Short mmCIF file of C-alpha atoms and ligand atoms in Angstrom, two decimals:
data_model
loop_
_atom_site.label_atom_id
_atom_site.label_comp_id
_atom_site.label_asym_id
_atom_site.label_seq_id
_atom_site.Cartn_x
_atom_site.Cartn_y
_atom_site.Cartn_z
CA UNK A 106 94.64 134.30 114.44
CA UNK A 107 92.25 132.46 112.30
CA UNK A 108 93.66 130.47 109.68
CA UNK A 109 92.63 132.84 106.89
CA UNK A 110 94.14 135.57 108.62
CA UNK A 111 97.42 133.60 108.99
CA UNK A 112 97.15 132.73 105.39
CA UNK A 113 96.98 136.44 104.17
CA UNK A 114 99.87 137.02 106.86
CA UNK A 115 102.20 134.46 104.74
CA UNK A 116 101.27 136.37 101.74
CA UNK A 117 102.66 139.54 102.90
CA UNK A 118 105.57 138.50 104.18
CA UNK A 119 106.55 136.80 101.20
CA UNK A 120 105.80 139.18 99.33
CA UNK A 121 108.18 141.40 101.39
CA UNK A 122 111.13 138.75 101.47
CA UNK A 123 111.39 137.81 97.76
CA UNK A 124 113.59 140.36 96.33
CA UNK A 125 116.38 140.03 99.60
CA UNK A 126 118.97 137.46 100.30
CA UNK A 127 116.91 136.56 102.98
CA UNK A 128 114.44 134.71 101.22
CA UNK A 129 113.55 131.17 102.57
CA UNK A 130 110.47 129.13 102.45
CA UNK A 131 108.44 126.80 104.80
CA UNK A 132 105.38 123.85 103.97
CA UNK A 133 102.33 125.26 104.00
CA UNK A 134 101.02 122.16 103.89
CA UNK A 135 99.99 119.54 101.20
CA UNK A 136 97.15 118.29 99.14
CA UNK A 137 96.22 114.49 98.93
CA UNK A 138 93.03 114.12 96.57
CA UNK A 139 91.91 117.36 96.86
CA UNK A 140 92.33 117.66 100.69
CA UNK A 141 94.60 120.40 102.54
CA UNK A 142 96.39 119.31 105.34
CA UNK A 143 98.73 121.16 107.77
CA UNK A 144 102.28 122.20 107.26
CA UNK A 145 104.19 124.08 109.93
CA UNK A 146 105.17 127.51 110.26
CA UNK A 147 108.67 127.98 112.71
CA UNK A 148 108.55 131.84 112.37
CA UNK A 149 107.96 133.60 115.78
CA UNK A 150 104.50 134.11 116.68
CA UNK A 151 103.01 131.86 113.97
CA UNK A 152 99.97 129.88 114.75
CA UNK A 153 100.09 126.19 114.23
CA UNK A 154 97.71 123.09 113.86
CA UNK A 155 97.63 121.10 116.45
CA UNK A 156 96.64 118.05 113.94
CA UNK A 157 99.34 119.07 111.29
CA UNK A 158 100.94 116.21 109.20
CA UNK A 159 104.14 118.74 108.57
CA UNK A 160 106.81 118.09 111.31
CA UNK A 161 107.98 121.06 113.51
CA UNK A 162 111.24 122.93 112.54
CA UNK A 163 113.20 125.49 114.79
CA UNK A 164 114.39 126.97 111.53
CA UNK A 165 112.67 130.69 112.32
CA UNK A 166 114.42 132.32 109.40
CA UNK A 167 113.04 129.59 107.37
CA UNK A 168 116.60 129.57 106.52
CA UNK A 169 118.33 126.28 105.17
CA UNK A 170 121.07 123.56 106.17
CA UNK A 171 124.25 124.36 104.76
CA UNK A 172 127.12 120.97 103.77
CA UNK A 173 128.24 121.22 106.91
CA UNK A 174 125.44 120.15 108.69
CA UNK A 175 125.14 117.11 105.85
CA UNK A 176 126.55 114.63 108.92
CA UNK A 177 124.28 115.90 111.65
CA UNK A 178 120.78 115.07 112.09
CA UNK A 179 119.63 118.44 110.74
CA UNK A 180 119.76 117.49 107.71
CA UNK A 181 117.22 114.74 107.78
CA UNK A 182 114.21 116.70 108.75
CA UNK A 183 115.61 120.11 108.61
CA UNK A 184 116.75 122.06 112.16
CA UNK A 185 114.93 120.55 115.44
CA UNK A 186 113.00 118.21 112.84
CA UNK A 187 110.75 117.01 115.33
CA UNK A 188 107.16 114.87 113.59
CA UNK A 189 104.01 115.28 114.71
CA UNK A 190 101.10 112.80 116.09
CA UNK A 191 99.09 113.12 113.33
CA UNK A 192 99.75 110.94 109.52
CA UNK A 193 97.97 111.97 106.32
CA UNK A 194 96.26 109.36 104.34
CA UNK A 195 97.32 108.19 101.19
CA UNK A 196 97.00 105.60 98.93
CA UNK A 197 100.07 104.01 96.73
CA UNK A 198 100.27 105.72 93.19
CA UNK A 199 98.85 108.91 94.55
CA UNK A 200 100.05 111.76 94.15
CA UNK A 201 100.51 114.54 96.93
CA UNK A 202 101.06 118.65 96.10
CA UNK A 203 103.65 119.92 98.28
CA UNK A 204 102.63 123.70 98.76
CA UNK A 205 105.44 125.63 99.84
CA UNK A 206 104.73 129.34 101.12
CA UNK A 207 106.36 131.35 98.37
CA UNK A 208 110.11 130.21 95.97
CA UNK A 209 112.22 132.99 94.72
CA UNK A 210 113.41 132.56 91.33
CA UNK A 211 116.89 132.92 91.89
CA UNK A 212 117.60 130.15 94.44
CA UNK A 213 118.22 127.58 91.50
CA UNK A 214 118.29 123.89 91.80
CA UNK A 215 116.83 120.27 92.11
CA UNK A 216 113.83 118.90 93.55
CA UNK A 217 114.27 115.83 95.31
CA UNK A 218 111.92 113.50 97.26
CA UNK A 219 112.71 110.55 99.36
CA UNK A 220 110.44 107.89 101.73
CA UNK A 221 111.36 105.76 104.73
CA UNK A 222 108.79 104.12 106.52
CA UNK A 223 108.66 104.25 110.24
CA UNK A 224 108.96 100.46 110.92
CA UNK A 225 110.06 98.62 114.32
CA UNK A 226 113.75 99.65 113.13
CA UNK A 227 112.73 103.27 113.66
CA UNK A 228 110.31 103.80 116.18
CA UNK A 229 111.05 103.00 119.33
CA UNK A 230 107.90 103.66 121.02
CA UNK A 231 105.39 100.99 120.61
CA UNK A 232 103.17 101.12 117.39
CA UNK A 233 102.48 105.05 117.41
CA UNK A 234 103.24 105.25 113.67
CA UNK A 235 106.06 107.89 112.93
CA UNK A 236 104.90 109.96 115.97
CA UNK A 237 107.75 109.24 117.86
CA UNK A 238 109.97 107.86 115.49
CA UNK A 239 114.27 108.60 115.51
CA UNK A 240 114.66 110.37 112.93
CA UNK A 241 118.48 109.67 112.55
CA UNK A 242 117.38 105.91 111.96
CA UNK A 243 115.18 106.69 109.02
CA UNK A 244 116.30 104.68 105.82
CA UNK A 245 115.11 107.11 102.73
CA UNK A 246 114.38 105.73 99.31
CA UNK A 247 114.96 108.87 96.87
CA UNK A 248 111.00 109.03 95.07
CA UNK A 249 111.57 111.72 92.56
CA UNK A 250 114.67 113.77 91.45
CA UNK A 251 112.77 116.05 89.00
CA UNK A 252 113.70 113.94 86.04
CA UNK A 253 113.78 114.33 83.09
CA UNK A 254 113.51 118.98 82.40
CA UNK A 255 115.69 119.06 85.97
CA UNK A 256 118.44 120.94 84.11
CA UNK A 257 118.05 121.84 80.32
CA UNK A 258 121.25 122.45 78.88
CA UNK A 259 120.29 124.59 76.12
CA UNK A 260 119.09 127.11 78.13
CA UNK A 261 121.85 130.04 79.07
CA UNK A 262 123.39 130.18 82.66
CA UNK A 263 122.38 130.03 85.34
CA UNK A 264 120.04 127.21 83.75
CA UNK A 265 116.18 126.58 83.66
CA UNK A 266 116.12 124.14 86.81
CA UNK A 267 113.20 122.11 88.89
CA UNK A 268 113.19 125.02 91.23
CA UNK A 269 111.86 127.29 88.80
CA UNK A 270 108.95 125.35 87.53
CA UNK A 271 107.97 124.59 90.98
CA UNK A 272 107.36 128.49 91.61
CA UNK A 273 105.64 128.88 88.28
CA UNK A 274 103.54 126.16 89.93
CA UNK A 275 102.61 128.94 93.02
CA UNK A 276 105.48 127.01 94.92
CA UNK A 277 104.49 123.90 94.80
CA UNK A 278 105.35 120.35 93.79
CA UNK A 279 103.42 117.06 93.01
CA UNK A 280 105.13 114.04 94.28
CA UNK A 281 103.92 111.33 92.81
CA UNK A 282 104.27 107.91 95.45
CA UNK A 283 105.16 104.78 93.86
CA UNK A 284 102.90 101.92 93.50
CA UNK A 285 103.18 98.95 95.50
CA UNK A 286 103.91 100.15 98.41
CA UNK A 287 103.39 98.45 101.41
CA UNK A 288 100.56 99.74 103.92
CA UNK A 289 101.69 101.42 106.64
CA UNK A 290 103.11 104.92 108.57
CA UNK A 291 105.89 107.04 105.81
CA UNK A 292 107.78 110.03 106.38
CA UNK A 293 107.92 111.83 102.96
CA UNK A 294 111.10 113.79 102.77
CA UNK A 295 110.92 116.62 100.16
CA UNK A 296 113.68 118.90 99.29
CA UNK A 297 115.14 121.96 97.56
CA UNK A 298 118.93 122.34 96.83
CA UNK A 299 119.38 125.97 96.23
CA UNK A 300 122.36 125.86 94.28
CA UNK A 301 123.05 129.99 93.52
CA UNK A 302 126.11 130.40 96.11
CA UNK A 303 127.10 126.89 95.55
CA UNK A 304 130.81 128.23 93.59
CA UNK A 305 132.02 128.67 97.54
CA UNK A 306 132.60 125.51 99.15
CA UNK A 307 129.85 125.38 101.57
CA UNK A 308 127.59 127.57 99.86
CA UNK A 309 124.71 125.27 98.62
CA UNK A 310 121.61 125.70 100.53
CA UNK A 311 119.81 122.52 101.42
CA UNK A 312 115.86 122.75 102.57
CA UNK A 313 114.27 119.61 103.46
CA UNK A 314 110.66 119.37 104.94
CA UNK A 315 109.21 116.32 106.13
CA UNK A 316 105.44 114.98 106.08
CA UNK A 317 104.19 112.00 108.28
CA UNK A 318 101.98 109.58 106.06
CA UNK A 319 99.83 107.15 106.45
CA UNK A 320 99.46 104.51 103.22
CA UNK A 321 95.95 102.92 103.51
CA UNK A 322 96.04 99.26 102.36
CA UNK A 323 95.09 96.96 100.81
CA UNK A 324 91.71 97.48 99.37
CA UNK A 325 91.91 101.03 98.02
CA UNK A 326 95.30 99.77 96.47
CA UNK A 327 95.30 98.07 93.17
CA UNK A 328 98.26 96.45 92.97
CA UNK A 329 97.33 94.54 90.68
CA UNK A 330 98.82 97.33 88.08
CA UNK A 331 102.16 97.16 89.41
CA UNK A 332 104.77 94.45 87.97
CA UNK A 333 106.96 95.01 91.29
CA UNK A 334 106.64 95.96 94.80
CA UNK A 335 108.56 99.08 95.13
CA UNK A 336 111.68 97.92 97.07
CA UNK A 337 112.68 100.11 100.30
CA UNK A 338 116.01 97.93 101.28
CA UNK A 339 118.37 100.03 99.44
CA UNK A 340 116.95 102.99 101.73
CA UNK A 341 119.58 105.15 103.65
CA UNK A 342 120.03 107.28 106.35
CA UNK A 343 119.82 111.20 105.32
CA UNK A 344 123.40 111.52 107.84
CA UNK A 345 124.92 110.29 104.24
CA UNK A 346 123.13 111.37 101.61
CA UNK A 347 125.39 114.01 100.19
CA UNK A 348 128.93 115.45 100.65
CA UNK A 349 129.79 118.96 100.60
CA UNK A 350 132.52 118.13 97.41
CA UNK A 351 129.34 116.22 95.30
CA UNK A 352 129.92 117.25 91.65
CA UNK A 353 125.81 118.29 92.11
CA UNK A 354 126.60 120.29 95.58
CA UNK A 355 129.87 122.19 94.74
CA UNK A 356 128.83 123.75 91.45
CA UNK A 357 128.96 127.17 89.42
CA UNK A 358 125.73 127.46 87.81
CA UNK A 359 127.00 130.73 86.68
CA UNK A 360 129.00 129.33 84.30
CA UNK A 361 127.72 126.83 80.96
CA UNK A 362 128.02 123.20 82.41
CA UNK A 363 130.67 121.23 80.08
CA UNK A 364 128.76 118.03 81.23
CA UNK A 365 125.75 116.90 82.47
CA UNK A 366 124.08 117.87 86.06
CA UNK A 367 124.91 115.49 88.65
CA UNK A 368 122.27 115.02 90.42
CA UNK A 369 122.85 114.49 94.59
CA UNK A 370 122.04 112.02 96.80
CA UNK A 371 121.59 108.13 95.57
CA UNK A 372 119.67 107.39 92.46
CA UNK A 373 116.29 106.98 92.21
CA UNK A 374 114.22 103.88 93.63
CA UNK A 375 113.76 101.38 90.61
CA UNK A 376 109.84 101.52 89.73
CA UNK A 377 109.06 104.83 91.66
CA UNK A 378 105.74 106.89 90.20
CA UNK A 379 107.63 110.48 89.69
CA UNK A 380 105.44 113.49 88.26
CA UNK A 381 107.89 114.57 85.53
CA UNK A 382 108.83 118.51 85.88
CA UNK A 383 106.90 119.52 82.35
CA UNK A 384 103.55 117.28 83.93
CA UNK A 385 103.91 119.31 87.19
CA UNK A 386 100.12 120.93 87.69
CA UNK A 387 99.38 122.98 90.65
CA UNK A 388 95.74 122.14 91.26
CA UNK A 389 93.90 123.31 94.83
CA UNK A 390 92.05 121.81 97.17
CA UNK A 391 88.21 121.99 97.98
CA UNK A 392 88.04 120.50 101.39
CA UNK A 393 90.55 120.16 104.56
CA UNK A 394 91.65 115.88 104.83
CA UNK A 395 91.27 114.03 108.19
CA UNK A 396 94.67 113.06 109.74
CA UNK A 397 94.96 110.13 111.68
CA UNK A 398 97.05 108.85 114.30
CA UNK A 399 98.06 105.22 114.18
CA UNK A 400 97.59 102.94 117.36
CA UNK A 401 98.58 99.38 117.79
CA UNK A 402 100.95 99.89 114.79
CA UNK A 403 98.66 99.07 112.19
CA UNK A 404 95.34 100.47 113.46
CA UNK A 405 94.46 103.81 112.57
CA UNK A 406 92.37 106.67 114.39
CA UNK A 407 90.90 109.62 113.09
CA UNK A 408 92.97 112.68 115.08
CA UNK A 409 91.08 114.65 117.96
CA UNK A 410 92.49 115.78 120.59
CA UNK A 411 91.37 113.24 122.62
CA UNK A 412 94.04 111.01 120.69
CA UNK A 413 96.73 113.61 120.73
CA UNK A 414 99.88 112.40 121.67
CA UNK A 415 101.78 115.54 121.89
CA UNK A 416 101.08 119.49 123.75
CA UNK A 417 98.92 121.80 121.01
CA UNK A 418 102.19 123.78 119.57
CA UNK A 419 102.40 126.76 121.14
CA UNK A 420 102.59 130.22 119.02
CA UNK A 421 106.34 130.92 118.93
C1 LIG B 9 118.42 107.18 117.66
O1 LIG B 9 119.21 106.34 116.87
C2 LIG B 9 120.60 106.62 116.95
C3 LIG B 9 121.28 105.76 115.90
O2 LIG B 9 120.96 104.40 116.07
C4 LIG B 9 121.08 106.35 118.36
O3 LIG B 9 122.45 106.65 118.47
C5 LIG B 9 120.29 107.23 119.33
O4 LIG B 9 120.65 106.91 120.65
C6 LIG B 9 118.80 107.01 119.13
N1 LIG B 9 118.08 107.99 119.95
C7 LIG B 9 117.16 107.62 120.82
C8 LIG B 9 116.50 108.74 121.58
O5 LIG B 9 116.84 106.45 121.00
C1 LIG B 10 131.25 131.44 88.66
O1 LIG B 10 131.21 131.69 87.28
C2 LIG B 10 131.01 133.05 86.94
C3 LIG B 10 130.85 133.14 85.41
O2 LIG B 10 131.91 132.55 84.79
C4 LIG B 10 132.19 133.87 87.46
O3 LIG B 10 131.99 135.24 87.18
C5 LIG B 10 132.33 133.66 88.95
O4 LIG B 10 133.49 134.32 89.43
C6 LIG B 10 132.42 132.19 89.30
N1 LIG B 10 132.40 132.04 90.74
C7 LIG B 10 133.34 131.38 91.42
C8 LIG B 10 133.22 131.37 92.89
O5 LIG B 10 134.27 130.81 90.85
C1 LIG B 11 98.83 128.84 96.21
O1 LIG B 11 99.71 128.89 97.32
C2 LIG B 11 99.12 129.37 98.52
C3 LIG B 11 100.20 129.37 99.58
O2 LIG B 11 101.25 130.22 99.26
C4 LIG B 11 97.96 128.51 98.92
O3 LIG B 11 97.35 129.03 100.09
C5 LIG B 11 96.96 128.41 97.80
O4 LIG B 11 95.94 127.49 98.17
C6 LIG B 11 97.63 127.95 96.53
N1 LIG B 11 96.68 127.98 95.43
C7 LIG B 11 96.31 126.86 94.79
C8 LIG B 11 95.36 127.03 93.67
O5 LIG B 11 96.71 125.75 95.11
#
């Protein structure tokens, strides 16, 4: 299928899913100065890019982690996380629209974002960016936490939450990357919390996606701006991020909160660049972006398949 075809594909089958239980979501892909690049599709017989940034998931159902795979490496990248050869490129203090494929309304909750870079820590394999990096090794610095409209108290139960404004945004979200960050390969880590059977134990729905990046350095970078690097040595592994008893994880959203949201996972990165929720735009993109894949560990390559370090993914 061409990708227009696929695209009106999506459209239809989200707009079959929304109103059931069923209804999950997937990155489309995201938008970096008015360039698309590739997400990745898991359900059967979707067509993929073979120079995607988006990393490959085996979640079909474009279903979710639940707490109890919080201690297993699902939950960094979501299920059979698996990254891709290709990086987009980015500059520090951009700011990148994650488009998701469609957000029902009723799967309330945060919107978080994290970054770990894929350093010699990481990445075993010599210099290949985040291509082959282990993902249970990542060290994640949360980015963004939907601060300051996450929750608005005033607002009745079951609460006017990040979630929401991200689907009045056509399902998407603009992560805004910190300044003074060092060049280099990134693996952005965005996430939805569905929080609407999160009363049972167990019952909050956890969707992470994860994007391989490439920060270009240091001439398009004007760090000049920036009072502080933005420091990555707090960062921590996603295995414990979260437990299934967090005051933000087990929650009724049913029911008026008697104190404010707790929001999971560790705080925010001190000078992160976050897009506040009521600053969130939704703009398009004119023009596909040129992935790269990074050689040498600091040399970079525009993607062809010549340079391709994995199989094309096949339709599944
Ligand atoms: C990935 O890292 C984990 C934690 O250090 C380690 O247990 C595992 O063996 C590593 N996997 C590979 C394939 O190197
Ligand atoms: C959550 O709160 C609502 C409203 O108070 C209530 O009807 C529901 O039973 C609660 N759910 C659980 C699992 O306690
Ligand atoms: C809206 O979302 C769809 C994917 O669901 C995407 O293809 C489209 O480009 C988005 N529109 C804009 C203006 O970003």
């Amino acid at each position: 299928m061409r990708p227009t075809t696929r695209l009106r594909a999506c459209a239809l089958s989200i707009s079959l899913l929304i109103p059931s239980a069923l209804s999950h979501s997937l990155l489309v892909g995201v938008v970096i100065s008015g360039k698309n690049y590739h997400g990745y599709d898991p359900r059967p017989g979707a067509v993929n890019f073979a120079d995607r940034v988006g990393w490959l998931t085996t979640a079909a159902d474009q279903g979710f982690v639940s707490p109890a795979g919080y201690d297993t490496p699902d939950i960094v990248c979501h299920r059979g996380g698996t990254p891709p050869p290709a990086h987009a490129p980015v500059r520090s203090g951009d700011r990148i629209k994650v488009q998701w494929n469609g957000w029902p309304e009723g799967h309330r909750g945060p919107v978080l974002s994290y970054l770990a870079p894929c350093d010699a820590a990481t990445t075993a394999a010599a210099g290949d960016g985040c291509a082959s990096v282990n993902k249970t090794r990542l060290a994640w610095t949360k980015i963004d936490e939907g601060a300051p409209g996450l929750f608005l108290p005033d607002t009745p139960p079951p609460g006017d939450w990040a979630s929401n404004h991200l689907a009045t945004n056509n399902n998407s979200w603009e992560v805004g990357l910190p300044l003074g960050l060092a060049p280099g390969p990134y693996v952005l880590r965005h996430e939805i919390i569905a929080l609407h059977y999160a009363a049972q134990p167990g019952g909050a729905q956890n969707y992470p996606l994860c994007v391989n990046l490439w920060v270009e350095g240091p001439a398009a970078l004007d760090n000049s701006k920036t009072t502080q690097p933005f420091d990555l040595a707090a960062g921590i592994p996603a295995m414990r991020m979260y437990k299934a008893t967090d005051p933000g994880i087990l929650i009724n959203i049913s029911q008026p909160l008697t104190k404010s949201y707790v929001i999971p996972g560790p705080p925010v990165g001190a000078n992160a660049n976050p897009v506040p929720v009521l600053s969130q735009a939704a703009p398009g993109y004119t023009a596909q972006g040129a992935p790269v894949v990074v050689t040498q560990g600091s040399v970079t390559v525009p993607y062809s398949p010549a340079v391709q370090t994995e199989a094309p993914v096949p339709a599944r």
